Amino acid sequence: MTISVTDSGPGIADEELERIFENFYRGTDASKSRVSGSGLGLSIARGLVEAQGGKLWVESVVGSGSTFSFTLPIA
């Protein structure tokens, strides 16, 4: 099973795409924004998905938004 969520936000630069899944990473623009957070959400989500045998990834275009997708095996 694959589930995807797409937004029309600012997108994520290529050099940050894999880093956003690291513990406590908030992106280079996060310190300039008013959005709070610890930078753990995506790391925890990836860990949970992978613990179930799945995969979590992101595809993004700066200025056009991002698509986060994950797969889970079906029993």
PDB file of C-alpha atoms in Angstrom:
ATOM      1  CA  MET A   1       0.000   0.000   0.000  1.00  0.00           C
ATOM      2  CA  THR A   2       1.299   3.479  -0.843  1.00  0.00           C
ATOM      3  CA  ILE A   3      -0.069   6.674   0.674  1.00  0.00           C
ATOM      4  CA  SER A   4       0.946  10.165  -0.498  1.00  0.00           C
ATOM      5  CA  VAL A   5       0.216  13.664   0.767  1.00  0.00           C
ATOM      6  CA  THR A   6       0.910  16.675  -1.466  1.00  0.00           C
ATOM      7  CA  ASP A   7       1.059  20.338  -0.523  1.00  0.00           C
ATOM      8  CA  SER A   8       1.511  23.551  -2.491  1.00  0.00           C
ATOM      9  CA  GLY A   9       3.987  25.115  -0.064  1.00  0.00           C
ATOM     10  CA  PRO A  10       7.405  26.606  -0.778  1.00  0.00           C
ATOM     11  CA  GLY A  11       9.048  23.247  -1.482  1.00  0.00           C
ATOM     12  CA  ILE A  12      12.331  21.874  -0.160  1.00  0.00           C
ATOM     13  CA  ALA A  13      15.732  22.477  -1.732  1.00  0.00           C
ATOM     14  CA  ASP A  14      17.451  19.383  -3.167  1.00  0.00           C
ATOM     15  CA  GLU A  15      20.356  19.602  -0.719  1.00  0.00           C
ATOM     16  CA  GLU A  16      17.914  19.363   2.213  1.00  0.00           C
ATOM     17  CA  LEU A  17      15.692  16.514   1.024  1.00  0.00           C
ATOM     18  CA  GLU A  18      17.456  13.691   2.897  1.00  0.00           C
ATOM     19  CA  ARG A  19      18.454  15.842   5.880  1.00  0.00           C
ATOM     20  CA  ILE A  20      14.846  16.600   6.812  1.00  0.00           C
ATOM     21  CA  PHE A  21      14.583  13.036   8.137  1.00  0.00           C
ATOM     22  CA  GLU A  22      17.522  13.534  10.575  1.00  0.00           C
ATOM     23  CA  ASN A  23      16.832  14.023  14.288  1.00  0.00           C
ATOM     24  CA  PHE A  24      16.459  17.698  15.223  1.00  0.00           C
ATOM     25  CA  TYR A  25      16.970  18.989  11.646  1.00  0.00           C
ATOM     26  CA  ARG A  26      14.608  21.887  10.882  1.00  0.00           C
ATOM     27  CA  GLY A  27      15.846  23.198   7.546  1.00  0.00           C
ATOM     28  CA  THR A  28      17.743  26.345   6.755  1.00  0.00           C
ATOM     29  CA  ASP A  29      14.621  28.540   6.582  1.00  0.00           C
ATOM     30  CA  ALA A  30      13.080  27.223   9.821  1.00  0.00           C
ATOM     31  CA  SER A  31      14.957  29.664  12.025  1.00  0.00           C
ATOM     32  CA  LYS A  32      13.497  32.558  10.017  1.00  0.00           C
ATOM     33  CA  SER A  33       9.905  31.339  10.215  1.00  0.00           C
ATOM     34  CA  ARG A  34       7.449  31.498  13.073  1.00  0.00           C
ATOM     35  CA  VAL A  35       6.806  27.760  12.874  1.00  0.00           C
ATOM     36  CA  SER A  36       7.863  25.955  16.019  1.00  0.00           C
ATOM     37  CA  GLY A  37       8.977  22.372  16.360  1.00  0.00           C
ATOM     38  CA  SER A  38      11.833  20.229  17.534  1.00  0.00           C
ATOM     39  CA  GLY A  39      12.731  18.631  14.216  1.00  0.00           C
ATOM     40  CA  LEU A  40      11.793  15.140  15.371  1.00  0.00           C
ATOM     41  CA  GLY A  41       8.480  14.494  13.595  1.00  0.00           C
ATOM     42  CA  LEU A  42       9.779  13.237  10.253  1.00  0.00           C
ATOM     43  CA  SER A  43      12.532  11.212  11.917  1.00  0.00           C
ATOM     44  CA  ILE A  44       9.985   9.481  14.158  1.00  0.00           C
ATOM     45  CA  ALA A  45       7.600   8.939  11.235  1.00  0.00           C
ATOM     46  CA  ARG A  46      10.351   7.344   9.126  1.00  0.00           C
ATOM     47  CA  GLY A  47      11.356   5.102  12.031  1.00  0.00           C
ATOM     48  CA  LEU A  48       7.789   3.920  12.545  1.00  0.00           C
ATOM     49  CA  VAL A  49       7.238   3.242   8.848  1.00  0.00           C
ATOM     50  CA  GLU A  50      10.541   1.368   8.499  1.00  0.00           C
ATOM     51  CA  ALA A  51       9.828  -0.685  11.663  1.00  0.00           C
ATOM     52  CA  GLN A  52       6.725  -1.974   9.852  1.00  0.00           C
ATOM     53  CA  GLY A  53       8.716  -2.915   6.742  1.00  0.00           C
ATOM     54  CA  GLY A  54       7.842   0.198   4.758  1.00  0.00           C
ATOM     55  CA  LYS A  55       9.598   3.189   3.274  1.00  0.00           C
ATOM     56  CA  LEU A  56       9.017   6.963   3.672  1.00  0.00           C
ATOM     57  CA  TRP A  57      10.326   9.524   1.201  1.00  0.00           C
ATOM     58  CA  VAL A  58       9.742  13.021  -0.141  1.00  0.00           C
ATOM     59  CA  GLU A  59       9.752  14.570  -3.607  1.00  0.00           C
ATOM     60  CA  SER A  60       9.789  18.329  -3.854  1.00  0.00           C
ATOM     61  CA  VAL A  61      10.142  21.237  -6.252  1.00  0.00           C
ATOM     62  CA  VAL A  62      11.131  24.602  -4.797  1.00  0.00           C
ATOM     63  CA  GLY A  63       8.272  27.024  -5.397  1.00  0.00           C
ATOM     64  CA  SER A  64       5.768  24.267  -6.207  1.00  0.00           C
ATOM     65  CA  GLY A  65       5.370  22.154  -3.082  1.00  0.00           C
ATOM     66  CA  SER A  66       6.213  18.706  -1.797  1.00  0.00           C
ATOM     67  CA  THR A  67       4.832  15.176  -1.845  1.00  0.00           C
ATOM     68  CA  PHE A  68       5.503  12.910   1.111  1.00  0.00           C
ATOM     69  CA  SER A  69       4.836   9.236   0.447  1.00  0.00           C
ATOM     70  CA  PHE A  70       5.143   6.019   2.376  1.00  0.00           C
ATOM     71  CA  THR A  71       4.628   2.353   1.669  1.00  0.00           C
ATOM     72  CA  LEU A  72       3.529  -0.347   4.067  1.00  0.00           C
ATOM     73  CA  PRO A  73       3.330  -4.065   3.326  1.00  0.00           C
ATOM     74  CA  ILE A  74      -0.160  -5.548   3.257  1.00  0.00           C
ATOM     75  CA  ALA A  75      -0.546  -8.763   5.229  1.00  0.00           C
TER      76      ALA A  75
END
